């Protein structure tokens, strides 16, 4: 398992544990479960909306920080 830290720069910082073979869409759903925001309203800075099927092992590593935005 890897841990990803997501910060929305508005005072909310979320630590999410996920599997390396999870997709970005799966990560958004895990973040949504912790923040109470709908998963389709979450935007991660590193990816565009078309890359929901990219696995996390391809792009991020354990302990990486991602910026979290809301649509």
XYZ file of N, CA, C and O in Angstrom:
284
model
N 0.843 -1.190 0.000
C 0.000 0.000 0.000
C 0.882 1.244 0.000
O 1.965 1.241 0.559
N 0.387 2.283 -0.627
C 1.077 3.562 -0.627
C 0.177 4.609 0.002
O -1.044 4.456 0.036
N 0.793 5.659 0.521
C 0.043 6.748 1.134
C 0.259 8.010 0.321
O 1.393 8.367 0.001
N -0.833 8.676 -0.019
C -0.804 9.913 -0.796
C -1.395 11.016 0.066
O -2.417 10.814 0.720
N -0.751 12.182 0.071
C -1.245 13.324 0.833
C -1.820 14.336 -0.149
O -1.138 14.759 -1.085
N -3.083 14.702 0.056
C -3.757 15.669 -0.809
C -4.073 16.916 -0.002
O -4.672 16.829 1.065
N -3.693 18.070 -0.522
C -3.874 19.343 0.165
C -4.657 20.274 -0.748
O -4.273 20.492 -1.895
N -5.757 20.848 -0.227
C -6.554 21.750 -1.052
C -6.205 23.219 -0.845
O -6.824 24.092 -1.417
N -5.200 23.505 -0.027
C -4.717 24.866 0.254
C -5.766 25.741 0.933
O -5.623 26.935 1.025
N -6.853 25.131 1.392
C -7.885 25.865 2.122
C -7.993 25.350 3.558
O -8.974 25.607 4.238
N -7.000 24.602 3.987
C -6.985 24.090 5.346
C -7.340 22.629 5.468
O -7.321 22.075 6.552
N -7.652 21.980 4.364
C -8.007 20.562 4.401
C -6.868 19.745 3.807
O -6.483 19.930 2.661
N -6.300 18.863 4.620
C -5.237 17.975 4.178
C -5.686 16.550 4.461
O -6.068 16.222 5.573
N -5.651 15.710 3.447
C -6.169 14.351 3.548
C -5.049 13.367 3.240
O -4.338 13.527 2.250
N -4.910 12.355 4.083
C -3.979 11.255 3.819
C -4.794 10.051 3.391
O -5.688 9.623 4.094
N -4.452 9.509 2.229
C -5.211 8.400 1.660
C -4.268 7.227 1.440
O -3.212 7.382 0.844
N -4.663 6.067 1.920
C -3.910 4.837 1.653
C -4.608 4.098 0.527
O -5.822 3.912 0.546
N -3.817 3.693 -0.465
C -4.378 3.003 -1.618
C -3.362 2.008 -2.158
O -2.204 2.007 -1.749
N -3.802 1.188 -3.064
C -2.928 0.206 -3.700
C -2.260 0.827 -4.920
O -2.860 1.652 -5.604
N -1.035 0.417 -5.237
C -0.358 0.972 -6.412
C -1.067 0.674 -7.722
O -0.913 1.406 -8.695
N -1.855 -0.383 -7.780
C -2.557 -0.719 -9.022
C -3.927 -0.059 -9.124
O -4.647 -0.278 -10.093
N -4.308 0.774 -8.148
C -5.548 1.547 -8.234
C -5.427 2.599 -9.330
O -4.331 3.038 -9.669
N -6.555 3.010 -9.862
C -6.549 4.063 -10.882
C -6.731 5.427 -10.224
O -7.030 5.515 -9.032
N -6.573 6.476 -10.996
C -6.777 7.831 -10.497
C -8.240 8.010 -10.086
O -8.544 8.661 -9.086
N -9.146 7.405 -10.822
C -10.563 7.456 -10.464
C -10.822 6.819 -9.101
O -11.613 7.323 -8.306
N -10.130 5.703 -8.815
C -10.254 5.060 -7.506
C -9.725 5.973 -6.405
O -10.311 6.073 -5.330
N -8.605 6.645 -6.672
C -8.035 7.572 -5.696
C -9.003 8.714 -5.401
O -9.202 9.094 -4.250
N -9.639 9.248 -6.449
C -10.612 10.321 -6.253
C -11.776 9.861 -5.392
O -12.281 10.617 -4.563
N -12.203 8.627 -5.556
C -13.301 8.092 -4.751
C -12.896 7.937 -3.295
O -13.695 8.183 -2.386
N -11.652 7.544 -3.043
C -11.166 7.444 -1.670
C -11.063 8.821 -1.021
O -11.407 8.999 0.149
N -10.609 9.811 -1.782
C -10.534 11.189 -1.273
C -11.938 11.706 -0.984
O -12.183 12.339 0.044
N -12.869 11.431 -1.875
C -14.253 11.881 -1.699
C -14.879 11.291 -0.441
O -15.638 11.974 0.262
N -14.549 10.049 -0.132
C -15.094 9.413 1.068
C -14.605 10.106 2.335
O -15.333 10.190 3.323
N -13.399 10.647 2.308
C -12.851 11.317 3.488
C -13.246 12.784 3.578
O -13.346 13.328 4.664
N -13.445 13.434 2.443
C -13.738 14.867 2.463
C -15.231 15.186 2.409
O -15.629 16.299 2.729
N -16.045 14.244 1.963
C -17.476 14.492 1.830
C -17.833 15.205 0.539
O -18.942 15.672 0.363
N -16.895 15.282 -0.390
C -17.116 15.909 -1.692
C -17.393 14.821 -2.722
O -16.853 13.726 -2.623
N -18.222 15.105 -3.716
C -18.457 14.125 -4.781
C -17.165 13.878 -5.544
O -16.414 14.812 -5.828
N -16.903 12.629 -5.901
C -15.637 12.275 -6.530
C -15.463 12.919 -7.902
O -14.349 13.237 -8.299
N -16.554 13.159 -8.611
C -16.434 13.756 -9.937
C -16.208 15.266 -9.886
O -15.936 15.882 -10.914
N -16.260 15.865 -8.708
C -15.966 17.285 -8.532
C -14.527 17.523 -8.102
O -14.094 18.661 -7.966
N -13.773 16.448 -7.871
C -12.386 16.551 -7.415
C -11.456 16.585 -8.622
O -11.585 15.785 -9.547
N -10.516 17.518 -8.605
C -9.507 17.631 -9.652
C -8.143 17.553 -8.979
O -7.862 18.300 -8.046
N -7.309 16.639 -9.456
C -5.938 16.537 -8.973
C -5.036 17.240 -9.976
O -5.221 17.110 -11.184
N -4.078 17.995 -9.501
C -3.286 18.857 -10.365
C -2.475 18.107 -11.418
O -2.288 18.592 -12.518
N -2.059 16.920 -11.141
C -1.151 16.211 -12.036
C -1.818 15.614 -13.267
O -1.150 15.279 -14.209
N -3.143 15.436 -13.245
C -3.801 14.723 -14.334
C -4.925 15.522 -14.941
O -5.540 16.335 -14.281
N -5.205 15.209 -16.194
C -6.397 15.769 -16.826
C -7.562 14.819 -16.588
O -7.391 13.705 -16.113
N -8.740 15.225 -16.951
C -9.924 14.405 -16.723
C -9.927 13.146 -17.590
O -10.612 12.190 -17.288
N -9.173 13.122 -18.674
C -9.177 11.977 -19.577
C -8.323 10.817 -19.082
O -8.317 9.775 -19.699
N -7.594 10.989 -18.003
C -6.672 9.943 -17.569
C -7.167 9.220 -16.325
O -6.386 8.858 -15.465
N -8.451 8.974 -16.217
C -9.008 8.296 -15.051
C -8.592 6.835 -14.972
O -8.728 6.213 -13.938
N -8.079 6.266 -16.055
C -7.702 4.857 -16.039
C -6.208 4.633 -15.867
O -5.756 3.500 -15.877
N -5.409 5.682 -15.683
C -3.978 5.542 -15.453
C -3.775 4.987 -14.047
O -4.375 5.451 -13.094
N -2.919 3.973 -13.920
C -2.696 3.415 -12.585
C -1.763 4.330 -11.794
O -0.932 5.048 -12.350
N -1.892 4.281 -10.488
C -1.093 5.144 -9.625
C 0.381 4.785 -9.681
O 1.240 5.649 -9.526
N 0.705 3.514 -9.897
C 2.101 3.088 -9.953
C 2.842 3.751 -11.118
O 4.051 3.946 -11.058
N 2.103 4.135 -12.160
C 2.721 4.794 -13.314
C 3.113 6.233 -13.015
O 4.045 6.759 -13.605
N 2.409 6.892 -12.107
C 2.560 8.334 -11.932
C 3.050 8.794 -10.562
O 3.709 9.810 -10.460
N 2.690 8.109 -9.492
C 3.034 8.613 -8.162
C 3.726 7.536 -7.334
O 3.697 6.350 -7.666
N 4.335 7.968 -6.232
C 5.018 7.053 -5.330
C 4.561 7.309 -3.901
O 3.837 8.270 -3.633
N 4.988 6.472 -2.987
C 4.578 6.556 -1.591
C 5.005 7.892 -0.982
O 6.137 8.327 -1.143
N 4.086 8.544 -0.310
C 4.367 9.804 0.365
C 4.271 11.040 -0.504
O 4.556 12.146 -0.045
N 3.859 10.900 -1.731
C 3.779 12.044 -2.645
C 2.645 12.986 -2.255
O 1.601 12.558 -1.786
N 2.856 14.280 -2.444
C 1.844 15.299 -2.182
C 1.188 15.712 -3.490
O 1.863 15.964 -4.483
N -0.139 15.773 -3.474
C -0.909 16.219 -4.632
C -1.742 17.420 -4.230
O -2.218 17.502 -3.103
N -1.940 18.342 -5.163
C -2.809 19.473 -4.898
C -4.223 19.118 -5.317
O -4.455 18.542 -6.383
N -5.166 19.468 -4.474
C -6.558 19.091 -4.650
C -7.373 20.330 -4.960
O -7.285 21.341 -4.263
N -8.144 20.275 -6.033
C -9.024 21.378 -6.430
C -10.435 20.844 -6.574
O -10.650 19.647 -6.759
N -11.406 21.737 -6.515
C -12.809 21.370 -6.654
C -13.397 22.083 -7.855
O -13.125 23.250 -8.085
N -14.230 21.390 -8.621
C -14.889 21.994 -9.785
C -16.178 22.622 -9.369
O -16.927 22.152 -8.613
